[in-house]
Short mmCIF file of C-alpha atoms and ligand atoms in Angstrom, two decimals:
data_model
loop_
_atom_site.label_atom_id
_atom_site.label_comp_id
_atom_site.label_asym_id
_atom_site.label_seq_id
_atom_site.Cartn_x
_atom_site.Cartn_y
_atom_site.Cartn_z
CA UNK A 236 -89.86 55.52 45.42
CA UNK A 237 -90.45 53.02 42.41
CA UNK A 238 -90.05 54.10 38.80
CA UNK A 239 -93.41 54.71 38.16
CA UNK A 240 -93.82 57.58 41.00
CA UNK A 241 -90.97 59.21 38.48
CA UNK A 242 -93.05 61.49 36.15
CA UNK A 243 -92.61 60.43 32.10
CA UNK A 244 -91.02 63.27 30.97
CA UNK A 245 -88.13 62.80 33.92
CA UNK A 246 -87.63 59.31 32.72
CA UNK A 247 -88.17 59.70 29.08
CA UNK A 248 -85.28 62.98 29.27
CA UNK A 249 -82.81 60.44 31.56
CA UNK A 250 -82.54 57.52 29.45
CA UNK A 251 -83.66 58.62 25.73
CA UNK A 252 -80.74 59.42 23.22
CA UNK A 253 -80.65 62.78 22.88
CA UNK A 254 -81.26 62.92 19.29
CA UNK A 255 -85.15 64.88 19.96
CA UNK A 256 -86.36 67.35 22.62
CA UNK A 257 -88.56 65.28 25.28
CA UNK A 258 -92.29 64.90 23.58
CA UNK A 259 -95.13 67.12 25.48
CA UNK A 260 -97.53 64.22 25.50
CA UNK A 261 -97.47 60.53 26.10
CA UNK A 262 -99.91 59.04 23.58
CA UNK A 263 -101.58 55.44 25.34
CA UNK A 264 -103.93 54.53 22.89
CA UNK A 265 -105.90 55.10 19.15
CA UNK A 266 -108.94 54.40 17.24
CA UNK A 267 -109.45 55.73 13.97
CA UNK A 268 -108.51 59.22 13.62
CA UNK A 269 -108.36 59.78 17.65
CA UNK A 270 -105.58 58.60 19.83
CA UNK A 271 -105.48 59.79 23.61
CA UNK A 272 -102.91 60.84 25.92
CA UNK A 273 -101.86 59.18 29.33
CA UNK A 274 -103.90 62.12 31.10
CA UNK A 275 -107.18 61.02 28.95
CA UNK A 276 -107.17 63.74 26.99
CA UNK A 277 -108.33 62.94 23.34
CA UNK A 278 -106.69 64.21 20.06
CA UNK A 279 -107.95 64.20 16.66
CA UNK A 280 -104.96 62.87 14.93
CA UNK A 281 -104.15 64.74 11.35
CA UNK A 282 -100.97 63.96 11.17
CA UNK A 283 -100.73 60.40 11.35
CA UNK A 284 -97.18 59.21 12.93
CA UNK A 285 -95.65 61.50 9.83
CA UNK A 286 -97.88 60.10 6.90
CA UNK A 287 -97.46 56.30 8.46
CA UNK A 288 -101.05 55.28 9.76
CA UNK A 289 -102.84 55.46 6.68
CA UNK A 290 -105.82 53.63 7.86
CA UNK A 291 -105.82 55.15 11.51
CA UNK A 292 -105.30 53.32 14.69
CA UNK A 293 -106.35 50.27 15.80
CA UNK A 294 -108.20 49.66 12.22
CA UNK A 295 -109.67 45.97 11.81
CA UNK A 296 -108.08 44.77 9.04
CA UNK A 297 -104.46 45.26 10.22
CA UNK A 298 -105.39 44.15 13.84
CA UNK A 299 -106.61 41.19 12.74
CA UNK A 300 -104.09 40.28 9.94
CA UNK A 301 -101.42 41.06 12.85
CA UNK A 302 -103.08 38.83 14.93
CA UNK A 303 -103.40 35.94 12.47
CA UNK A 304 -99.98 36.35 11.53
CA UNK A 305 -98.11 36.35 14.68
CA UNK A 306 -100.13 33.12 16.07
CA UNK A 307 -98.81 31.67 12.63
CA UNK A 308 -95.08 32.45 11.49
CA UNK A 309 -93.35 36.29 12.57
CA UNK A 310 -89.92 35.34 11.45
CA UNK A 311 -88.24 32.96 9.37
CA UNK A 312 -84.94 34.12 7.50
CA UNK A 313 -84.57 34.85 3.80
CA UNK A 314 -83.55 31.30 3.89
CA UNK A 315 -86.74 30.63 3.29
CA UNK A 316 -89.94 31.84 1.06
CA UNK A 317 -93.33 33.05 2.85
CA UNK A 318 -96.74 33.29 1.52
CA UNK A 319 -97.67 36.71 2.64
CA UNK A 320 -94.00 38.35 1.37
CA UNK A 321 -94.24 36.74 -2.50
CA UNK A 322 -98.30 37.96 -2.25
CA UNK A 323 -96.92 41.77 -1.44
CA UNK A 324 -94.21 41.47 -4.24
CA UNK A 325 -96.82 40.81 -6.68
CA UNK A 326 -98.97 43.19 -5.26
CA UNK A 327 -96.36 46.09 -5.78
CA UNK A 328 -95.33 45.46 -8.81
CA UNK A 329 -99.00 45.58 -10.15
CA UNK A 330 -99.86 48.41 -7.93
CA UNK A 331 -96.66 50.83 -9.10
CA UNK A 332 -96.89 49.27 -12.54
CA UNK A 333 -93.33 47.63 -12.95
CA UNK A 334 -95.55 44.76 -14.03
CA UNK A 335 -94.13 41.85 -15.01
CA UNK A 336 -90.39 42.98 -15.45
CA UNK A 337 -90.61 44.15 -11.58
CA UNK A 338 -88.87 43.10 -8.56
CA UNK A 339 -89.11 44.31 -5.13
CA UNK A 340 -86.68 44.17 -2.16
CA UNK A 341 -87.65 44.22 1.47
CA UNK A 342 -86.09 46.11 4.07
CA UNK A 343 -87.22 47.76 7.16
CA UNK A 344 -87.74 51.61 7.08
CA UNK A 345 -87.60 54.35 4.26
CA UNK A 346 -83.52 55.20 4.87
CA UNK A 347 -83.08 51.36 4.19
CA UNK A 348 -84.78 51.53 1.24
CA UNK A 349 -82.84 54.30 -0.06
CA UNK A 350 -79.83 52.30 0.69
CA UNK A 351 -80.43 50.13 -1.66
CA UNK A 352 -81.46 52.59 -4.04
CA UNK A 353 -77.65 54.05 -3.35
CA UNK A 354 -76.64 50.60 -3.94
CA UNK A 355 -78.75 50.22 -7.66
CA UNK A 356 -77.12 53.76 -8.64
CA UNK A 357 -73.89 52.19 -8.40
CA UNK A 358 -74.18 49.42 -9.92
CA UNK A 359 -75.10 51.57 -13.04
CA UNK A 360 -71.48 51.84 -14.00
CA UNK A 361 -70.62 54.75 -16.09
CA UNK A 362 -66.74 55.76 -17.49
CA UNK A 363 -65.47 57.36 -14.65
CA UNK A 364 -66.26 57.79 -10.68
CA UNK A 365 -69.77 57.34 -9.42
CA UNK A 366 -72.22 60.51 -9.74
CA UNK A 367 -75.60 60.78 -8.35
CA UNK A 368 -77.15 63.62 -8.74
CA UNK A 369 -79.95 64.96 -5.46
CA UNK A 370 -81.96 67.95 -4.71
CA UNK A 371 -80.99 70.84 -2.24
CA UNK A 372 -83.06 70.21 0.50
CA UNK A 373 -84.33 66.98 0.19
CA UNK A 374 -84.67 64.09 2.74
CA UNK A 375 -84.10 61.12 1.92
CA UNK A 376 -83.42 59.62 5.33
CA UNK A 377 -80.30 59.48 8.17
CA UNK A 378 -77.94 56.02 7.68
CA UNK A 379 -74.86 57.69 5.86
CA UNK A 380 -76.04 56.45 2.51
CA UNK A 381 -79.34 58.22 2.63
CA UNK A 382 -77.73 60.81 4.61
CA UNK A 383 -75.43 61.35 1.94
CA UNK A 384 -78.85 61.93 -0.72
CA UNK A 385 -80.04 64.50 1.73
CA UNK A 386 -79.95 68.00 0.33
CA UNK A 387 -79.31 69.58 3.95
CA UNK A 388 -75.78 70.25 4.73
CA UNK A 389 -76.31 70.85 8.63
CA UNK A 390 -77.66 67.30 8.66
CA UNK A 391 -74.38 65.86 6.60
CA UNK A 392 -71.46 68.04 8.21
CA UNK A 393 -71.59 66.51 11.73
CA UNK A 394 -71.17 63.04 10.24
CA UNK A 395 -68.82 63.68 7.36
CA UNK A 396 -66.96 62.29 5.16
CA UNK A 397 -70.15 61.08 3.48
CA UNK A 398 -70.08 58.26 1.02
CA UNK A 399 -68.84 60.19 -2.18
CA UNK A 400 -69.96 60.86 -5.37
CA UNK A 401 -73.50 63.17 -4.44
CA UNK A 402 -74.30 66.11 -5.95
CA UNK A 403 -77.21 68.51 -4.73
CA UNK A 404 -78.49 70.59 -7.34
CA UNK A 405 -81.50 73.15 -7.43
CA UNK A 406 -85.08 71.44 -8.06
CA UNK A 407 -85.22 73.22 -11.64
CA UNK A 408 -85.34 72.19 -15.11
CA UNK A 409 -82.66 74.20 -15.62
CA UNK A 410 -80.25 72.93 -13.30
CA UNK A 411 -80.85 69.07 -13.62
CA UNK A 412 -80.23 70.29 -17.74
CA UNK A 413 -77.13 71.57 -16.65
CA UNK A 414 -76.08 68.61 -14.42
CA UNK A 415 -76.64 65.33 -16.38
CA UNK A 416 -75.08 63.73 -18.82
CA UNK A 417 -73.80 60.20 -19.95
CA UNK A 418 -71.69 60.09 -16.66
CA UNK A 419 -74.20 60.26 -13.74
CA UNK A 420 -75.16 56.99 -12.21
CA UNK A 421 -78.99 58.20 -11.06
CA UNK A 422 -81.06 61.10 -10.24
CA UNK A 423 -83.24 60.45 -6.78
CA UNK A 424 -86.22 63.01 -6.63
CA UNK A 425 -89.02 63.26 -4.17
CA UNK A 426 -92.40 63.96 -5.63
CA UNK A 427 -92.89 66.59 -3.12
CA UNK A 428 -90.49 67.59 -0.64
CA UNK A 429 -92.31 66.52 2.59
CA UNK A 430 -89.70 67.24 5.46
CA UNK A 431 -88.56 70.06 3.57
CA UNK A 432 -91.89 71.59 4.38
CA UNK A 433 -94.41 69.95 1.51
CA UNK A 434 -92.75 71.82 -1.22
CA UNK A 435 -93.97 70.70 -5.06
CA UNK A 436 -91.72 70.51 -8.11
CA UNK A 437 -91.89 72.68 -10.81
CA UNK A 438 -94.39 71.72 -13.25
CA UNK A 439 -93.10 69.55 -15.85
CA UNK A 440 -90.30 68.71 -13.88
CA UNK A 441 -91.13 64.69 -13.26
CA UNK A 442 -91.70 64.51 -17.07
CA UNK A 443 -88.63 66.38 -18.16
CA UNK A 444 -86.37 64.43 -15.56
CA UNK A 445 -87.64 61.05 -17.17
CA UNK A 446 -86.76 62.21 -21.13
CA UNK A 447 -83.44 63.58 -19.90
CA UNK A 448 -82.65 60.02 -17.69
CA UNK A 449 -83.56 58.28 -20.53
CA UNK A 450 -81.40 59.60 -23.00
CA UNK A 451 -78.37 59.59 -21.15
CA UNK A 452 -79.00 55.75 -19.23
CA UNK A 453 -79.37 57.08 -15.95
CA UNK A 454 -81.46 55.64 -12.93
CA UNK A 455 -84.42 57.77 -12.40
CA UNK A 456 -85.43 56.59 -8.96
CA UNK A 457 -88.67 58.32 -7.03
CA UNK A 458 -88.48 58.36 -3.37
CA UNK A 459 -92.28 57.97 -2.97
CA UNK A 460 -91.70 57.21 0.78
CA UNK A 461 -93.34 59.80 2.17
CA UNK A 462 -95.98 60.21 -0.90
CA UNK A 463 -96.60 56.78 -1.86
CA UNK A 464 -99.70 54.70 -1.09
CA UNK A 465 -102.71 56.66 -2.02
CA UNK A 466 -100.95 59.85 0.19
CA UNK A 467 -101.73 62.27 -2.79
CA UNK A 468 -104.83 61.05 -3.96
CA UNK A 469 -102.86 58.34 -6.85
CA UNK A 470 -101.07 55.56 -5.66
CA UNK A 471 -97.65 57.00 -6.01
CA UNK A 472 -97.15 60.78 -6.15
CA UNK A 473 -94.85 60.65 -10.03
CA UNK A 474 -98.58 59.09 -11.40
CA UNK A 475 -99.66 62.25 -11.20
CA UNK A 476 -97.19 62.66 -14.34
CA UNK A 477 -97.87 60.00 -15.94
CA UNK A 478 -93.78 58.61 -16.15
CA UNK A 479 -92.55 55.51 -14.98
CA UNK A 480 -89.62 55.59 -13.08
CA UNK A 481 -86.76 52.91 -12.87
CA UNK A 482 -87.23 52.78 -9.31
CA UNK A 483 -89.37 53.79 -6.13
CA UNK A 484 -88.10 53.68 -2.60
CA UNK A 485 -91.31 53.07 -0.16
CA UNK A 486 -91.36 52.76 3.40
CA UNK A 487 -94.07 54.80 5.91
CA UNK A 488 -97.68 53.82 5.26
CA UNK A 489 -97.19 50.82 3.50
CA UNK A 490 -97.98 48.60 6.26
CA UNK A 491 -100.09 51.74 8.48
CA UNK A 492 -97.29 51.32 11.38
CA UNK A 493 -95.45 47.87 11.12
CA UNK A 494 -92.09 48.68 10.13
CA UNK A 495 -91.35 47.94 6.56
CA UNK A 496 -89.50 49.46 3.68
CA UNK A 497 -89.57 48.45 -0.15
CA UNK A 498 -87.09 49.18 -3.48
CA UNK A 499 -89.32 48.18 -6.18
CA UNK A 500 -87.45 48.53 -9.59
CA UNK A 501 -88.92 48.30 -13.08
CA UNK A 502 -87.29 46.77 -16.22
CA UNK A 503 -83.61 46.81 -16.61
CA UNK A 504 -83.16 48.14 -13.40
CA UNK A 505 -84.40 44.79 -12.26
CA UNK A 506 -81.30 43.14 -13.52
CA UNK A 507 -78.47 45.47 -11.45
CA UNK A 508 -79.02 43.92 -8.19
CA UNK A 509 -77.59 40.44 -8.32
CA UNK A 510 -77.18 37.10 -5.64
CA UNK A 511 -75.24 38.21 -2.28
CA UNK A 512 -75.25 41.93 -2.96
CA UNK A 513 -77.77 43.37 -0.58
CA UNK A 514 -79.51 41.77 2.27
CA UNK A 515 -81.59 42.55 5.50
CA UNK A 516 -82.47 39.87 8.48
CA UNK A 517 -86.19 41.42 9.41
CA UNK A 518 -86.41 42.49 5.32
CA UNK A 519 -89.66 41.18 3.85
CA UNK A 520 -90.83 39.07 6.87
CA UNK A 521 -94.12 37.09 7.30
CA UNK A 522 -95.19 39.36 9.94
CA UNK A 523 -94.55 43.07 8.44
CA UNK A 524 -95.48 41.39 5.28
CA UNK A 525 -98.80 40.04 5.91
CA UNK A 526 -99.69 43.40 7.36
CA UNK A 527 -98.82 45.66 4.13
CA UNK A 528 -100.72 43.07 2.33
CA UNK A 529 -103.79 44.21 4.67
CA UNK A 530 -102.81 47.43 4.62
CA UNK A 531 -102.90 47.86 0.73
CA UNK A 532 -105.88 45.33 0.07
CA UNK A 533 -108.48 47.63 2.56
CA UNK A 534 -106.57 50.97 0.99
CA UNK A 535 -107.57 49.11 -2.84
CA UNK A 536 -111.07 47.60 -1.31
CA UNK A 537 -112.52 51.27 0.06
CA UNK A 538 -111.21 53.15 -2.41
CA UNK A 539 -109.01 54.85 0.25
CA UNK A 540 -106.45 56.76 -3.04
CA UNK A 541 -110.22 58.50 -4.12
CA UNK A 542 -110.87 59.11 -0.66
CA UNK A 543 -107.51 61.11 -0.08
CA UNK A 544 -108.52 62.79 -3.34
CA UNK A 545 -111.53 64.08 -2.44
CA UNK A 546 -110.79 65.15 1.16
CA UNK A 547 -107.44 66.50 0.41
CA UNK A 548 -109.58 68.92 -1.49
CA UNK A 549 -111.84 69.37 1.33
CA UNK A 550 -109.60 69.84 3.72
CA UNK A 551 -108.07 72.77 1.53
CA UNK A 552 -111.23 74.13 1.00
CA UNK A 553 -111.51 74.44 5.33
CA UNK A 554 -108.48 75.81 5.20
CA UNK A 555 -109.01 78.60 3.10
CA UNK A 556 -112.57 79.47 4.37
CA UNK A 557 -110.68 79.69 7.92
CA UNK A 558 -108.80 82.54 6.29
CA UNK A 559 -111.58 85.15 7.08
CA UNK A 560 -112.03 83.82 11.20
CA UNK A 561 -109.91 84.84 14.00
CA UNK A 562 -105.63 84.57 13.63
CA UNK A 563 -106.85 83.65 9.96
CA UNK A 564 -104.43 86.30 8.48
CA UNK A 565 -101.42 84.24 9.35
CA UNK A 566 -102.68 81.17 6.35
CA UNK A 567 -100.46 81.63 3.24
CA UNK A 568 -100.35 79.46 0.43
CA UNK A 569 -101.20 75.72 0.60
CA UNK A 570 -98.68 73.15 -0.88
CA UNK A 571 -98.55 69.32 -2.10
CA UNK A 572 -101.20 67.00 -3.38
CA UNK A 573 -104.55 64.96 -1.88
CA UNK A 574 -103.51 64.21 1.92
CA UNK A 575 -100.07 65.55 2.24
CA UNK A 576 -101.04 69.24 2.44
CA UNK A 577 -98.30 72.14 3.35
CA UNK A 578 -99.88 75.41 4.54
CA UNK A 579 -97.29 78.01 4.23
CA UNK A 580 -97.36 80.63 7.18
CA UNK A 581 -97.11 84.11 6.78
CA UNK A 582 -95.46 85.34 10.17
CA UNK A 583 -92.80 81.98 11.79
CA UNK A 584 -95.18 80.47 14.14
CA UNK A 585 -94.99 76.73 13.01
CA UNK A 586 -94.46 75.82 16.80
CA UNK A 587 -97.22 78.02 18.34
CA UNK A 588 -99.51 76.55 16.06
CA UNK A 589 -98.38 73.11 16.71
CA UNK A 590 -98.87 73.98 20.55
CA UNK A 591 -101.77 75.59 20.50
CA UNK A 592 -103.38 72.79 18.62
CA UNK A 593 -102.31 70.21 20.79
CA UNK A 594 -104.00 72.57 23.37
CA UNK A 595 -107.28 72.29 21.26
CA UNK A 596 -107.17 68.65 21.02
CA UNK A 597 -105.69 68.19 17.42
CA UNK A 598 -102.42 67.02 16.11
CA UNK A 599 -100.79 68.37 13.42
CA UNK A 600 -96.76 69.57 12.68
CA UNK A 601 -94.66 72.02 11.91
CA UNK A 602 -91.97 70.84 9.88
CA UNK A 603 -90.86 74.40 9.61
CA UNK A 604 -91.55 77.80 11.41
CA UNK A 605 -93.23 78.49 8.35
CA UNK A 606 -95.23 75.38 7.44
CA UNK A 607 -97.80 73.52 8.79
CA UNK A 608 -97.83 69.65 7.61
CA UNK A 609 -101.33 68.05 7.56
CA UNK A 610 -101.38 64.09 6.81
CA UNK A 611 -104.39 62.33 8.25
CA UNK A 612 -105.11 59.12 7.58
CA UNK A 613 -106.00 58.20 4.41
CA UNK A 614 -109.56 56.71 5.96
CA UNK A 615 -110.88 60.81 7.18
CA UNK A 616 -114.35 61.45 7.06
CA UNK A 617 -116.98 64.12 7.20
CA UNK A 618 -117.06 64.36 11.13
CA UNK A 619 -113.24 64.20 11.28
CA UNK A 620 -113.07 66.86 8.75
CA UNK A 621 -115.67 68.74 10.80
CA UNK A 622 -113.98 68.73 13.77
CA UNK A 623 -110.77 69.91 12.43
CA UNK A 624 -112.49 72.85 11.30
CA UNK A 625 -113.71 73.63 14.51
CA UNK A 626 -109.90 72.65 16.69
CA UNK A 627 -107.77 74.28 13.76
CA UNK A 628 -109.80 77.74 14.14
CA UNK A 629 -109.66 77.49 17.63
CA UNK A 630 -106.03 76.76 17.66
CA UNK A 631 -105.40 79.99 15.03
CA UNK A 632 -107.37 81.82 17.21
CA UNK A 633 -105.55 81.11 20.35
CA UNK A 634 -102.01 82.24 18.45
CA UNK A 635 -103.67 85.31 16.72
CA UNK A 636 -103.81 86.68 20.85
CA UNK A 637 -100.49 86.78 21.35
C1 PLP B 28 -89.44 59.60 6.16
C2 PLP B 28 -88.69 59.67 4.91
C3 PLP B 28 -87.50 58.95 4.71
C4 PLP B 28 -86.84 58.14 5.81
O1 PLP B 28 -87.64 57.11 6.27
P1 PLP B 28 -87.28 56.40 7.67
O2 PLP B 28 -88.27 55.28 7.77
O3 PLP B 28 -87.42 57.42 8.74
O4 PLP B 28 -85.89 55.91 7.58
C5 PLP B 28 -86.89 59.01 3.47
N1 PLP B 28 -87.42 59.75 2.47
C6 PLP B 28 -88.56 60.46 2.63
C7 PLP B 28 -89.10 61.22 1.47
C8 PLP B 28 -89.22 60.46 3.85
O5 PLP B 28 -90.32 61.20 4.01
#
């Protein structure tokens, strides 16, 4: 018997780390907003690797840039200057509007970028030990640094002592009132909570946390990671609110599935990070580079941020006319912004849902028993749209039989 007699799931549960229940499928391929499965079976994709492929799979611009790029240069060392990595630096800076006072640093996934957002905070020295304040039940990511941001405790206590100096306080005006003052370091907020099950801050919240982090000279840093690049119908989710923060943290779509992670920090923030105090060996490469250059110039070119405007509100507009069909009764409120959507459950059946969509052919996720996360990519159209209509009802149907 070779390997390959050995059924996936056998070999996937022998030799993966333990860290996630074996995966019911085995995706194979994408195009667009389908990928299929290594039985054939086709899946109209809606939730986009978690908010990563935001122009779909397999899309022409970022196969081709790819393509170019790796026949050209992949690697070279921060040594050593690239075309396509001081084009993307420019590019964010105009793009989140830290302008010319701007700077971005390069790493390699969201929790990296959040490390060096840990690192910024302390380098705002304040009289006294190091305080940065976080929400309760945020996510900011799982090295011990972004760990240590997270608002979940069961996530922390396994792994503890964290890195010190975090406090986790409720996501109210109130409480971040109540917490700040001239001795905190930074506040780190998430537009909307994504993992957390796409939960929204208060109104006013964004605009009350940049007066307050003003005043007293703390870091106000966004972790736009999740809602960043055109995921909420604006380029970054805190637009929405019209403040500019001292900071962003960007990782998942920004190069639709090439692993890449940004810090992009606006005006004196620029100035905390100095020569030999952070670094990264893939950070800012030609190759993941070049493709969040391709990424972001077809999401600019198509007017993708309008798109995920206008079919966010679509797609909520399904959603609540599937209220009235079959298993319906089960939709509760709907959550977050453009194409990040949270649809609150009313009875826990997160995973049936999840299941019995994957039965219909769709993909979406429950990051709670009580939420279902919708994310496509930022490039839906009419017939995808469609089509979810017809797999979601079916998929609320099946569960409403039980
Ligand atoms: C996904 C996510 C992270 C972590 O990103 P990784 O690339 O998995 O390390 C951090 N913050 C937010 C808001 C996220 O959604």
């Amino acid at each position: 018997m070779t390997i390959t007699d050995i059924a996936w799931p056998e070999r996937y549960s022998a030799h993966m780390m333990k860290t996630i229940a074996t995966p019911q499928r085995m995706l194979v391929r994408g195009e667009g907003c389908r990928v299929w499965d290594s039985e054939g079976r086709e899946y109209l994709d809606f939730l986009a690797g978690i908010a990563v492929n935001a122009l779909g799979h397999a899309h022409p611009a970022l196969v081709s840039a790819v393509s170019a790029q790796v026949a050209t240069l992949v690697h070279v060392s921060n040594y050593f200057a690239t075309p396509p990595q001081v084009e993307l630096a420019e590019r964010l800076c105009r793009l989140t509007g830290a302008g010319e006072g701007g700077r971005v640093f390069f790493c390699n996934s969201g929790a990296e970028a959040n490390e060096a957002a840990f690192k910024l905070a302390r380098l705002n020295r304040r009289a006294g030990p190091s305080r940065i304040l976080a929400l309760k039940n945020s996510f900011h990511g799982r090295t011990m640094g972004s760990m240590a941001l997270t608002g979940k405790p069961q996530m922390r206590e396994p792994f503890e002592p964290m890195p010190p100096g975090v406090e986790h306080i409720d996501s109210t005006i109130e409480a971040l009132e109540a917490a700040i003052d001239d001795t905190v370091s930074a506040l780190i907020v998430e537009p909307i909570k994504g993992e957390a099950g796409v939960i929204d801050l208060p109104a006013g919240y964004l605009a009350r946390a940049r007066q307050l982090t003003e005043q007293h000279g703390v870091l106000l840093i966004i972790d736009e990671i999740q809602t960043g690049v055109g995921r909420t119908g604006a380029w970054f989710g805190h637009q929405h609110e019209g403040i500019v923060p001292d900071a962003l943290s960007l990782a998942k779509g920004m190069a639709g599935g090439v692993p890449i992670g940004a810090l992009v920090t606006f005006g004196w923030a620029s100035d905390l990070l100095g020569r030999g105090q952070h670094g990264s060996t893939f950070g800012g490469n030609p190759l993941a580079t070049a493709a969040a250059n391709a990424v972001l110039g077809e999401i600019e070119a198509s007017d993708l941020v309008g798109n995920a405007a206008r079919r966010g509100d679509e797609l909520r507009g399904i959603v609540d006319d599937l209220r009235d069909e079959p298993g319906g009764d089960v939709l509760g409120e709907l959550r977050g912004r453009g194409l990040l959507i949270g649809i609150g459950l009313n009875r826990p059946a997160g995973h049936a849902i999840y299941e019995a969509a994957l039965e219909a052919g769709l993909i979406v996720n429950a990051p709670n028993e009580s939420t279902i996360r919708l994310a496509p990519p930022l490039i839906v159209g009419d017939a995808e749209l469609d089509e979810f209509r017809q797999r979601f009802a079916q998929a609320l149907a099946a569960v409403a039989d039980h």
